[in-house]
Amino acid sequence: MDHFHVAAGILCDARGRVLVAERLGGGPFQGLWEFPGGKIGDGETPVEALARELAEELGIEVRTCTSFMNLHHEYDDRVVTIEFFIVSDWLSEPVGREGQALRWVAREHLDAGELLPADVPVIEALQQHH
């Protein structure tokens, strides 16, 4: 079974909202929402991968991020280890550079039914973390 190591960013704005991105590209999770990020490449640190992925997906430059939590999730066909980072400072306004929709959502309005299954524990942690 394939095992992927992923870095994901939780962008938090001054109003306490977080950014979620629409999942594109077909597959079972198309149409769900996720925290932006992607696979960590060979020889990359998680922070380097996060900065690269957010530049590619959102057109932003990460200035400040802190480790938030690590998750291990088993899907039917793959295992994913995700390192989540709180991104509190960045340059430029995030845009969906790959055609994906973006939404700013208040933490208390994050809906587990709309997000990727692997992201659900993050919702609970975010709602307790102020």
Coordinates of C-alpha atoms in Angstrom, one line a residue:
M1 CA 0.0 0.0 0.0
D2 CA 1.3 3.5 -0.9
H3 CA 2.3 5.7 2.0
F4 CA 2.3 9.5 1.4
H5 CA 3.9 12.1 3.7
V6 CA 2.1 15.4 3.3
A7 CA 2.5 19.0 4.7
A8 CA -0.7 21.0 5.0
G9 CA -1.2 24.6 6.0
I10 CA -4.0 26.1 8.1
L11 CA -4.0 29.8 7.2
C12 CA -5.6 31.9 10.0
D13 CA -6.7 35.4 9.4
A14 CA -7.0 38.3 11.8
R15 CA -10.7 37.5 12.3
G16 CA -10.0 33.9 13.4
R17 CA -11.1 32.3 10.2
V18 CA -9.3 29.5 8.4
L19 CA -8.8 28.9 4.7
V20 CA -10.1 25.8 3.0
A21 CA -9.7 24.8 -0.6
E22 CA -11.9 22.8 -2.9
R23 CA -10.5 19.4 -3.8
L24 CA -10.1 19.0 -7.6
G25 CA -8.8 16.2 -9.9
G26 CA -11.5 13.5 -9.8
G27 CA -11.3 10.6 -7.5
P28 CA -13.4 9.8 -4.5
F29 CA -12.8 13.1 -2.8
Q30 CA -13.6 15.5 -5.6
G31 CA -15.9 18.3 -4.3
L32 CA -14.8 18.0 -0.7
W33 CA -12.7 20.7 1.0
E34 CA -9.2 20.4 2.4
F35 CA -6.5 22.4 4.0
P36 CA -4.1 23.3 1.2
G37 CA -0.7 21.5 0.9
G38 CA 0.8 18.5 -0.7
K39 CA 3.4 15.8 -0.7
I40 CA 6.8 16.3 0.9
G41 CA 9.4 15.7 -1.7
D42 CA 12.7 13.7 -1.3
G43 CA 15.2 15.8 0.5
E44 CA 12.6 18.4 1.5
T45 CA 11.7 19.3 5.1
P46 CA 8.0 19.6 5.9
V47 CA 8.3 23.4 6.2
E48 CA 10.0 23.6 2.8
A49 CA 7.3 21.4 1.2
L50 CA 4.6 23.5 2.8
A51 CA 6.1 26.8 1.5
R52 CA 6.5 25.3 -2.0
E53 CA 3.0 23.8 -2.1
L54 CA 1.3 27.0 -0.9
A55 CA 3.2 29.1 -3.4
E56 CA 2.1 26.7 -6.2
E57 CA -1.5 26.4 -5.0
L58 CA -2.3 29.8 -3.5
G59 CA 0.4 32.1 -4.8
I60 CA 1.5 33.1 -1.3
E61 CA 4.9 33.3 0.4
V62 CA 4.8 31.7 3.9
R63 CA 6.5 34.0 6.4
T64 CA 5.5 32.4 9.8
C65 CA 4.3 28.9 10.4
T66 CA 4.2 26.7 13.5
S67 CA 3.7 23.0 13.8
F68 CA 0.1 22.2 14.9
M69 CA -0.4 18.5 14.8
N70 CA 0.5 15.3 12.9
L71 CA -2.1 12.8 11.8
H72 CA -1.9 9.3 10.4
H73 CA -4.9 8.3 8.2
E74 CA -5.6 5.0 6.4
Y75 CA -7.7 5.1 3.3
D76 CA -8.7 2.0 1.4
D77 CA -5.8 2.3 -1.0
R78 CA -3.2 4.4 0.7
V79 CA -1.8 5.6 4.1
V80 CA -1.3 9.3 4.6
T81 CA 0.8 11.0 7.3
I82 CA 0.0 14.7 7.4
E83 CA 1.9 17.3 9.2
F84 CA -0.3 20.3 9.8
F85 CA 1.1 23.8 10.3
I86 CA -0.7 27.0 11.5
V87 CA 0.3 29.7 9.0
S88 CA -0.1 33.0 10.7
D89 CA 1.8 35.4 8.4
W90 CA 2.2 35.3 4.6
L91 CA 2.7 37.7 1.6
S92 CA 0.1 38.2 -1.1
E93 CA -3.6 37.4 -1.1
P94 CA -4.4 33.6 -1.5
V95 CA -5.9 32.7 -4.9
G96 CA -6.8 29.4 -6.3
R97 CA -4.0 29.1 -8.8
E98 CA -5.1 25.6 -10.0
G99 CA -8.7 26.6 -10.5
Q100 CA -9.8 25.5 -7.1
A101 CA -12.4 27.5 -5.1
L102 CA -11.2 28.9 -1.7
R103 CA -13.3 29.8 1.3
W104 CA -12.6 31.5 4.6
V105 CA -14.5 29.8 7.3
A106 CA -14.9 30.6 11.0
R107 CA -13.5 27.8 13.1
E108 CA -16.8 27.1 14.7
H109 CA -18.4 26.7 11.3
L110 CA -16.0 24.1 9.9
D111 CA -18.1 21.1 8.9
A112 CA -16.6 17.6 9.1
G113 CA -19.0 16.5 6.4
E114 CA -17.5 18.9 3.9
L115 CA -13.8 18.2 4.6
L116 CA -11.5 15.3 3.7
P117 CA -11.8 12.4 6.2
A118 CA -8.2 12.8 7.2
D119 CA -8.8 16.5 8.1
V120 CA -11.7 15.9 10.6
P121 CA -9.5 15.6 13.8
V122 CA -8.0 19.0 12.9
I123 CA -11.4 20.6 13.0
E124 CA -11.9 19.5 16.6
A125 CA -8.4 20.6 17.6
L126 CA -8.9 24.0 15.9
Q127 CA -12.2 24.6 17.6
Q128 CA -10.5 24.0 21.0
H129 CA -7.4 26.0 20.1
H130 CA -7.9 29.8 20.3

